């Protein structure tokens, strides 16, 4: 058995267990169980790290030191927080709708764990390489929206209900450009399987270089889907306290917290997969273990970008947020989709297709930015004119 | 493909049981000292006035309706995108027409001020 090649692991394990005398079916179940548990463990352990990273990063941006008491560099702070949350008293409002109140955090965590199943980590290392992978992601992440609405509605708190409504309005609005960006990626890759999308980006032909406009759309929509600044009005502390999870405490709050950071991790993973070549890099084909390294470097960079935006940008108003989704992102995504489809059917050689797509993407982004700038200037001028009149 | 969905089945059980186990563990560990004041709705130290589940903004419905339109569009576009290389020029025209009809719908909603947050 070659330890450096994870693909030989499954046949080796299956033959080993079947040698003991278990039937083929139960061996497969056992193998899947091990894979599933390691996926969940990976998610939870990486969250411990990402939370620490985010707190440290935000602290440095704001000229603070951040957590530095528990463990070296405060690394064990998240573990201490988790233990604290686990032992907190559970306070449920007396008037809450108990069933959906308790079900909401479970469903939220369920949706992010399920999404983890289609993240390609390295060559041949993926939970389930579905041939409907991209559709699966969009379908499963909708459960998270439902969980947020359930939490907001069942808490019997006006702030929570408002937060729940805002979650639905924002996440649904930004799902449209996100899905359209995904359709463009699927068009270019010719498959919905995430491993095949990664394979289509072989030889440094990352979709980021081919379609920077679509990448921009996707990353903006990802920031909104993740409820991060500038789109964090779902939990705007100064308006609606904490949003839909205001009435949650203890472990149930911890699950919502975990969901938030897992969403960050997996949205960054999918950005890497769709646009940054996934686990691809020099020698990743020959030495699959290198795939993990490339995947982690790229994903961490995307997460850093998201933290950077969160630490530096102010929050949008709800009307600005909705207008930006429906009047800017959705039309742009539709135009880019049509452009991609037309260019792919022109019958040009592959290199010309890529170059043409790149040029058209940049043009579309520049035109949209031009329109946006003009609209903003009009917006600033308008009150002045009213005063003059 | 059956094996892949088999993994999803096993994974779904794990993904459901982890949060449930967490809640059960907390239920065993945490203190339980409730009293009526603790269980009131959180609101700035004041008592809540009126019912929570009242009428809300109709604007949310409008956006939800437009979203349903686009979501159904996405369901049709995904298979189109996957089979795109095998499609003829007719497939391209058909797809573009489909997107353009929705685009017209979006512009109609825009002109009727359905996209304004009032």
Coordinates of C-alpha atoms in Angstrom, one line a residue:
Chain A
X1 CA 0.0 0.0 0.0
X2 CA 1.3 3.4 -1.0
X3 CA 0.6 5.8 1.9
X4 CA 1.3 8.8 -0.3
X5 CA -1.7 7.9 -2.6
X6 CA -5.0 8.1 -0.8
X7 CA -6.7 6.4 -3.8
X8 CA -5.2 3.0 -2.8
X9 CA -6.6 3.4 0.7
X10 CA -10.1 2.3 0.0
X11 CA -9.3 -1.0 -1.9
X12 CA -6.7 -1.8 0.8
X13 CA -9.1 -1.2 3.6
X14 CA -12.0 -3.1 2.0
X15 CA -9.8 -6.2 1.3
X16 CA -8.5 -6.0 4.9
X17 CA -11.9 -6.0 6.5
X18 CA -13.4 -8.5 4.1
X19 CA -10.4 -10.8 5.0
X20 CA -11.7 -10.7 8.6
X21 CA -15.0 -12.0 7.4
X22 CA -17.4 -9.1 7.1
X23 CA -19.8 -9.0 4.1
X24 CA -19.1 -6.6 1.2
X25 CA -22.1 -4.4 2.1
X26 CA -21.2 -3.9 5.7
X27 CA -17.5 -3.3 4.8
X28 CA -18.6 -0.5 2.5
X29 CA -20.9 0.9 5.2
X30 CA -18.0 0.9 7.7
X31 CA -15.7 2.5 5.2
X32 CA -18.2 5.3 4.5
X33 CA -18.7 5.7 8.2
X34 CA -15.0 6.3 8.7
X35 CA -14.9 8.7 5.8
X36 CA -18.0 10.6 7.1
X37 CA -16.6 10.8 10.7
X38 CA -13.2 12.1 9.5
X39 CA -15.0 14.7 7.4
X40 CA -17.0 15.9 10.4
X41 CA -13.9 15.9 12.6
X42 CA -11.9 17.8 9.9
X43 CA -14.7 20.4 9.8
X44 CA -14.9 20.8 13.6
X45 CA -11.1 21.0 14.1
X46 CA -10.6 23.5 11.2
X47 CA -13.3 25.6 12.8
X48 CA -11.4 25.8 16.1
X49 CA -8.5 27.2 14.0
X50 CA -10.5 29.5 11.8
X51 CA -12.3 31.2 14.7
X52 CA -9.0 31.9 16.4
X53 CA -7.6 33.2 13.1
X54 CA -10.6 35.5 12.5
X55 CA -10.4 36.9 16.0
X56 CA -6.6 37.5 15.8
X57 CA -6.9 39.0 12.3
X58 CA -9.8 41.4 13.3
X59 CA -7.8 42.3 16.4
X60 CA -4.7 43.2 14.4
X61 CA -6.7 45.2 12.0
X62 CA -8.3 47.2 14.9
X63 CA -4.9 47.6 16.6
X64 CA -5.7 45.2 19.4
X65 CA -3.9 42.0 20.4
X66 CA -6.8 39.6 20.4
X67 CA -7.0 36.3 22.4
X68 CA -3.6 35.5 24.0
X69 CA -4.3 33.9 27.4
X70 CA -5.4 30.3 26.7
X71 CA -2.6 28.2 25.2
X72 CA 0.2 29.5 23.0
X73 CA -0.9 32.6 21.2
X74 CA -4.4 32.0 22.5
X75 CA -4.8 29.0 20.2
X76 CA -6.9 27.1 22.8
X77 CA -9.3 30.0 23.3
X78 CA -11.9 28.5 21.0
X79 CA -11.8 25.2 22.9
X80 CA -12.3 27.0 26.2
X81 CA -15.3 28.9 24.6
X82 CA -16.8 25.6 23.4
X83 CA -16.6 24.1 26.8
X84 CA -18.1 27.2 28.4
X85 CA -21.0 27.1 25.9
X86 CA -21.5 23.4 26.5
X87 CA -22.0 24.0 30.2
X88 CA -24.3 27.0 30.0
X89 CA -27.8 26.9 31.2
X90 CA -30.3 26.5 28.3
X91 CA -32.8 29.4 28.4
X92 CA -35.8 28.9 26.2
X93 CA -38.4 31.7 26.0
X94 CA -41.6 30.4 27.6
X95 CA -43.7 31.4 24.6
X96 CA -41.4 29.9 22.0
X97 CA -42.6 27.3 19.5
X98 CA -40.6 24.5 21.0
X99 CA -40.4 22.0 18.1
X100 CA -38.9 24.3 15.4
X101 CA -37.0 26.2 18.1
X102 CA -35.0 23.1 18.9
X103 CA -34.9 21.7 15.4
X104 CA -33.4 24.9 13.8
X105 CA -29.8 24.6 15.1
X106 CA -29.7 20.9 14.3
X107 CA -30.9 21.6 10.7
X108 CA -28.4 24.4 10.3
X109 CA -25.5 22.2 11.3
X110 CA -26.9 19.3 9.2
X111 CA -26.9 21.5 6.0
X112 CA -23.2 22.6 6.3
X113 CA -22.0 19.1 7.2
X114 CA -23.9 17.7 4.2
X115 CA -22.3 20.3 1.9
X116 CA -18.9 19.1 3.1
X117 CA -19.5 15.8 1.4
X118 CA -18.8 17.2 -2.1
X119 CA -15.6 19.2 -1.4
X120 CA -12.7 17.8 -3.4
X121 CA -9.6 17.8 -1.2
X122 CA -7.1 16.1 -3.5
X123 CA -7.0 13.7 -6.4
X124 CA -9.6 11.0 -5.6
X125 CA -10.2 12.4 -2.1
X126 CA -13.9 13.5 -2.0
X127 CA -16.8 12.4 0.1
X128 CA -19.1 11.7 -2.8
X129 CA -18.2 12.7 -6.3
X130 CA -21.8 13.2 -7.4
X131 CA -22.5 13.9 -11.1
X132 CA -25.0 16.5 -9.9
X133 CA -22.5 18.0 -7.4
X134 CA -23.2 21.7 -8.1
X135 CA -27.0 21.3 -8.0
X136 CA -26.5 19.3 -4.7
X137 CA -24.7 22.3 -3.2
X138 CA -27.5 24.8 -4.1
X139 CA -30.2 22.4 -2.9
X140 CA -28.6 21.5 0.4
X141 CA -27.6 25.1 1.3
X142 CA -31.3 26.0 1.1
X143 CA -31.9 23.9 4.2
X144 CA -29.7 26.5 6.1
X145 CA -32.0 29.3 5.0
X146 CA -35.0 27.3 6.2
X147 CA -33.2 26.7 9.6
X148 CA -32.6 30.5 10.0
X149 CA -36.2 31.3 9.3
X150 CA -37.4 28.6 11.7
X151 CA -35.1 30.0 14.4
X152 CA -36.3 33.5 13.8
X153 CA -39.9 32.7 13.7
X154 CA -40.1 30.2 16.6
X155 CA -38.2 32.4 19.1
X156 CA -41.3 34.6 19.6
X157 CA -39.0 37.7 19.6
X158 CA -39.6 40.6 17.2
X159 CA -35.9 41.2 16.6
X160 CA -35.4 37.5 15.9
X161 CA -38.3 37.5 13.5
X162 CA -37.0 40.5 11.6
X163 CA -33.6 38.8 11.5
X164 CA -35.2 35.7 10.1
X165 CA -37.0 37.7 7.4
X166 CA -33.8 39.5 6.4
X167 CA -31.9 36.2 6.2
X168 CA -34.5 34.9 3.7
X169 CA -34.6 38.1 1.7
X170 CA -30.8 38.4 1.4
X171 CA -29.9 34.8 1.0
X172 CA -32.6 34.2 -1.7
X173 CA -31.6 37.3 -3.5
X174 CA -27.9 36.5 -3.6
X175 CA -28.5 32.9 -4.5
X176 CA -29.7 33.9 -8.0
X177 CA -26.4 35.5 -9.1
X178 CA -24.5 32.8 -7.3
X179 CA -26.4 30.0 -9.2
X180 CA -25.9 31.9 -12.5
X181 CA -22.2 32.1 -11.8
X182 CA -22.2 28.4 -11.1
X183 CA -24.1 27.7 -14.4
X184 CA -21.3 29.6 -16.3
X185 CA -18.7 27.4 -14.6
X186 CA -20.7 24.3 -15.5
X187 CA -20.9 25.5 -19.1
X188 CA -17.2 25.9 -19.3
X189 CA -16.4 22.6 -17.5
X190 CA -19.2 20.6 -19.2
X191 CA -20.0 18.8 -16.0
X192 CA -21.6 19.3 -12.6
X193 CA -19.2 16.9 -10.9
X194 CA -16.8 18.9 -8.7
X195 CA -13.8 16.6 -9.5
X196 CA -14.5 17.1 -13.3
X197 CA -14.7 20.9 -12.8
X198 CA -11.2 20.7 -11.1
X199 CA -10.0 18.5 -13.9
X200 CA -11.2 21.0 -16.5
X201 CA -8.8 23.5 -14.9
X202 CA -5.7 21.5 -15.7
X203 CA -2.4 23.1 -16.7
X204 CA -2.9 26.4 -14.9
X205 CA -6.1 27.2 -16.9
X206 CA -7.9 28.4 -13.8
X207 CA -11.4 29.6 -14.5
X208 CA -10.3 32.7 -12.6
X209 CA -8.1 33.7 -15.6
X210 CA -10.8 32.8 -18.1
X211 CA -13.8 34.4 -16.3
X212 CA -12.7 37.0 -13.8
X213 CA -16.1 38.7 -14.0
X214 CA -17.9 35.5 -13.0
X215 CA -15.4 35.0 -10.2
X216 CA -16.2 38.5 -8.9
X217 CA -19.9 37.8 -9.0
X218 CA -19.4 34.5 -7.1
X219 CA -17.2 36.0 -4.4
X220 CA -19.6 38.9 -3.8
X221 CA -22.5 36.5 -3.6
X222 CA -20.5 34.2 -1.3
X223 CA -19.9 37.1 1.1
X224 CA -23.6 37.8 1.1
X225 CA -24.5 34.1 1.5
X226 CA -22.1 33.9 4.4
X227 CA -23.8 36.9 6.1
X228 CA -20.5 38.7 6.3
X229 CA -19.8 42.5 6.2
X230 CA -20.9 44.4 4.0
X231 CA -23.9 42.2 4.0
X232 CA -24.2 41.4 7.7
X233 CA -27.4 43.4 8.3
X234 CA -29.1 40.1 9.2
X235 CA -27.3 40.3 12.6
X236 CA -26.8 44.0 12.7
X237 CA -26.2 44.5 16.5
X238 CA -27.2 48.1 16.4
X239 CA -30.6 47.4 14.8
X240 CA -31.8 43.9 15.6
X241 CA -29.3 42.9 18.4
X242 CA -28.2 39.5 17.0
X243 CA -30.6 38.5 14.3
X244 CA -32.4 35.2 14.3
X245 CA -30.3 33.5 17.0
X246 CA -30.9 36.2 19.6
X247 CA -32.9 33.8 21.9
X248 CA -30.4 31.0 21.7
X249 CA -27.8 30.2 24.3
X250 CA -25.4 27.5 25.2
X251 CA -24.8 24.6 22.8
X252 CA -27.7 25.7 20.5
X253 CA -26.0 29.1 19.9
X254 CA -22.7 27.2 19.5
X255 CA -24.2 25.3 16.6
X256 CA -25.3 28.5 14.9
X257 CA -21.8 29.9 15.5
X258 CA -20.3 26.7 14.0
X259 CA -22.6 26.9 11.0
X260 CA -21.4 30.5 10.3
X261 CA -17.8 29.6 10.3
X262 CA -18.3 26.3 8.4
X263 CA -20.1 28.3 5.8
X264 CA -17.1 30.5 5.5
X265 CA -14.8 27.5 5.1
X266 CA -17.0 25.7 2.5
X267 CA -17.8 28.8 0.5
X268 CA -14.0 29.5 0.3
X269 CA -13.5 25.8 -0.7
X270 CA -16.0 26.1 -3.5
X271 CA -14.5 29.4 -4.7
X272 CA -11.2 27.5 -4.8
X273 CA -12.8 24.6 -6.6
X274 CA -14.7 26.6 -9.2
X275 CA -12.2 29.3 -10.0
X276 CA -8.8 28.7 -8.5
X277 CA -8.1 25.2 -9.8
X278 CA -9.1 23.4 -6.6
X279 CA -6.3 21.0 -5.5
X280 CA -4.4 21.5 -8.7
X281 CA -0.8 22.7 -8.6
X282 CA 2.7 21.5 -9.6
X283 CA 3.0 17.7 -9.1
X284 CA -0.4 17.3 -7.5
X285 CA -1.3 14.6 -10.1
X286 CA 1.7 12.5 -9.2
X287 CA 1.8 13.1 -5.5
X288 CA -1.8 13.3 -4.4
X289 CA -0.8 14.4 -0.8
X290 CA 0.4 17.7 -2.4
X291 CA -3.2 18.3 -3.5
X292 CA -4.2 18.8 0.2
X293 CA -1.4 21.3 0.6
X294 CA -2.6 23.3 -2.5
X295 CA -6.2 23.1 -1.5
X296 CA -5.4 24.4 2.0
X297 CA -3.2 27.2 0.8
X298 CA -5.8 28.5 -1.7
X299 CA -8.8 28.1 0.6
X300 CA -6.9 29.9 3.4
X301 CA -6.1 32.8 1.1
X302 CA -9.8 33.1 0.1
X303 CA -10.8 33.0 3.8
X304 CA -8.2 35.7 4.5
X305 CA -9.8 37.8 1.8
X306 CA -13.2 37.4 3.4
X307 CA -11.8 38.3 6.8
X308 CA -10.1 41.3 5.3
X309 CA -13.4 42.5 3.8
X310 CA -15.2 41.9 7.1
X311 CA -12.6 43.8 9.1
X312 CA -12.6 46.9 6.9
X313 CA -15.9 47.6 5.3
X314 CA -19.1 49.2 6.7
X315 CA -22.5 47.7 6.5
X316 CA -25.1 48.3 3.7
X317 CA -28.7 49.4 4.3
X318 CA -31.4 46.8 3.4
X319 CA -32.6 48.7 0.4
X320 CA -29.1 49.1 -1.0
X321 CA -28.4 45.4 -0.4
X322 CA -31.6 44.3 -2.2
X323 CA -31.0 46.8 -5.1
X324 CA -27.4 45.7 -5.5
X325 CA -28.5 42.1 -5.8
X326 CA -31.4 42.5 -8.2
X327 CA -30.4 45.6 -10.3
X328 CA -26.6 44.9 -10.6
X329 CA -25.6 41.3 -9.9
X330 CA -28.6 39.5 -11.5
X331 CA -28.5 41.3 -14.8
X332 CA -24.7 41.1 -14.9
X333 CA -24.8 37.4 -14.2
X334 CA -27.4 36.8 -17.0
X335 CA -25.3 38.8 -19.5
X336 CA -22.2 36.9 -18.6
X337 CA -24.0 33.6 -18.9
X338 CA -25.2 34.5 -22.4
X339 CA -21.7 35.7 -23.4
X340 CA -20.2 32.4 -22.2
X341 CA -22.7 30.3 -24.1
X342 CA -22.2 32.3 -27.3
X343 CA -18.4 32.2 -27.2
X344 CA -18.3 28.5 -26.5
X345 CA -20.5 27.8 -29.6
X346 CA -18.3 30.0 -32.0
X347 CA -16.1 27.0 -32.8
X348 CA -12.8 28.8 -32.1
X349 CA -9.6 27.0 -31.0
X350 CA -9.5 26.6 -27.2
X351 CA -6.9 29.3 -26.6
X352 CA -9.0 31.9 -28.5
X353 CA -12.1 30.9 -26.6
X354 CA -10.3 31.6 -23.3
X355 CA -8.8 34.9 -24.5
X356 CA -12.2 36.1 -25.9
X357 CA -14.0 35.2 -22.6
X358 CA -11.3 37.0 -20.6
X359 CA -11.6 40.2 -22.7
X360 CA -15.5 40.1 -22.6
X361 CA -15.5 39.5 -18.9
X362 CA -13.3 42.4 -18.2
X363 CA -15.4 44.6 -20.5
X364 CA -18.6 43.6 -18.8
X365 CA -17.1 44.4 -15.4
X366 CA -15.9 47.8 -16.5
X367 CA -19.2 48.7 -18.1
X368 CA -21.1 47.6 -14.9
X369 CA -18.7 49.6 -12.7
X370 CA -19.3 52.6 -15.0
X371 CA -23.0 52.4 -14.6
X372 CA -22.7 51.9 -10.9
X373 CA -20.5 54.9 -10.5
X374 CA -22.9 57.1 -12.4
X375 CA -25.9 55.8 -10.4
X376 CA -24.0 56.6 -7.2
X377 CA -23.1 60.1 -8.3
X378 CA -26.8 60.7 -9.1
X379 CA -27.7 59.3 -5.7
X380 CA -25.3 61.8 -4.0
X381 CA -26.4 64.8 -6.1
X382 CA -30.1 64.2 -5.7
X383 CA -30.6 65.7 -2.2
X384 CA -28.6 68.8 -3.1
X385 CA -30.9 69.5 -6.1
X386 CA -33.9 69.1 -3.9
X387 CA -32.6 71.6 -1.4
X388 CA -31.9 74.1 -4.3
X389 CA -35.4 73.7 -5.6
Chain B
X1 CA -23.0 6.4 -8.6
X2 CA -25.0 4.3 -6.1
X3 CA -21.9 4.1 -3.9
X4 CA -21.6 7.9 -3.9
X5 CA -25.2 8.3 -2.8
X6 CA -24.6 5.5 -0.3
X7 CA -21.9 7.7 1.3
X8 CA -24.4 10.5 1.4
X9 CA -26.9 8.3 3.3
X10 CA -24.3 7.4 5.9
X11 CA -23.1 10.9 6.1
X12 CA -26.6 12.3 6.6
X13 CA -27.0 10.1 9.7
X14 CA -23.6 11.3 11.1
X15 CA -24.4 15.0 10.2
X16 CA -27.8 14.7 12.1
X17 CA -26.4 12.8 15.1
X18 CA -23.5 15.2 15.8
X19 CA -25.6 18.2 16.6
X20 CA -28.2 16.0 18.5
X21 CA -25.4 14.5 20.5
X22 CA -24.1 18.0 21.4
X23 CA -27.5 19.0 22.6
X24 CA -27.9 15.8 24.7
X25 CA -24.4 16.3 26.2
X26 CA -25.2 19.9 27.1
X27 CA -28.5 18.7 28.6
X28 CA -26.6 16.4 30.9
X29 CA -23.9 18.9 31.8
X30 CA -25.7 22.2 32.2
X31 CA -27.4 23.7 35.3
X32 CA -31.2 23.9 35.4
X33 CA -32.5 26.7 37.5
X34 CA -35.3 28.3 35.5
X35 CA -37.6 31.0 36.9
X36 CA -40.4 32.9 35.0
X37 CA -38.4 36.1 34.6
X38 CA -35.5 34.2 32.9
X39 CA -37.8 32.8 30.4
X40 CA -39.3 36.0 29.1
X41 CA -38.5 37.4 25.7
X42 CA -35.3 39.3 25.4
X43 CA -36.0 43.0 24.7
X44 CA -33.9 45.8 26.2
X45 CA -35.1 45.1 29.8
X46 CA -38.7 46.0 28.9
X47 CA -41.6 43.7 28.6
X48 CA -42.7 42.9 25.1
X49 CA -45.8 44.8 23.9
X50 CA -48.2 43.0 21.6
X51 CA -47.9 39.8 19.6
X52 CA -44.8 38.9 17.6
X53 CA -46.5 36.9 14.8
X54 CA -48.3 39.8 13.2
X55 CA -48.5 41.0 9.6
X56 CA -45.2 41.9 8.0
X57 CA -43.9 43.7 5.0
X58 CA -45.5 42.6 1.7
X59 CA -42.2 43.4 0.0
X60 CA -40.7 40.1 1.1
X61 CA -43.4 38.3 -0.9
X62 CA -42.5 40.2 -4.1
X63 CA -38.9 39.3 -3.8
X64 CA -39.8 35.7 -3.0
X65 CA -41.9 35.5 -6.1
X66 CA -39.2 36.8 -8.4
X67 CA -36.7 34.4 -6.7
X68 CA -38.9 31.4 -7.4
X69 CA -38.9 32.4 -11.1
X70 CA -35.1 32.5 -11.2
X71 CA -34.7 29.4 -9.2
X72 CA -36.9 27.4 -11.6
X73 CA -34.8 28.9 -14.4
X74 CA -31.7 27.6 -12.7
X75 CA -33.1 24.1 -12.5
X76 CA -33.7 24.2 -16.3
X77 CA -30.3 25.8 -17.0
X78 CA -28.2 23.2 -15.2
X79 CA -29.0 20.2 -17.5
X80 CA -28.7 22.6 -20.5
X81 CA -25.2 23.6 -19.4
X82 CA -24.1 20.0 -18.8
X83 CA -25.3 18.8 -22.2
X84 CA -24.1 22.0 -23.9
X85 CA -21.2 20.5 -25.9
X86 CA -23.6 18.0 -27.5
X87 CA -26.2 20.7 -28.4
X88 CA -26.5 22.2 -31.9
X89 CA -26.9 25.9 -32.6
X90 CA -30.7 25.4 -32.0
X91 CA -29.8 24.6 -28.4
X92 CA -27.9 27.8 -28.0
X93 CA -30.7 30.0 -29.5
X94 CA -33.3 28.2 -27.3
X95 CA -31.2 28.8 -24.2
X96 CA -30.6 32.4 -24.9
X97 CA -34.3 33.0 -25.7
X98 CA -35.1 31.3 -22.3
X99 CA -32.7 33.6 -20.4
X100 CA -33.9 36.7 -22.4
X101 CA -37.6 36.0 -21.5
X102 CA -36.6 36.0 -17.8
X103 CA -34.6 39.1 -18.4
X104 CA -37.7 40.8 -19.8
X105 CA -39.5 39.7 -16.7
X106 CA -36.9 41.2 -14.4
X107 CA -37.0 44.5 -16.4
X108 CA -40.8 44.5 -16.1
X109 CA -40.6 44.0 -12.3
X110 CA -38.0 46.8 -12.2
X111 CA -40.2 49.2 -14.2
X112 CA -43.2 48.4 -12.0
X113 CA -41.0 49.3 -8.9
X114 CA -41.2 45.8 -7.5
X115 CA -37.5 46.0 -6.8
X116 CA -37.7 49.1 -4.7
X117 CA -37.5 48.6 -1.0
X118 CA -40.1 51.0 0.4

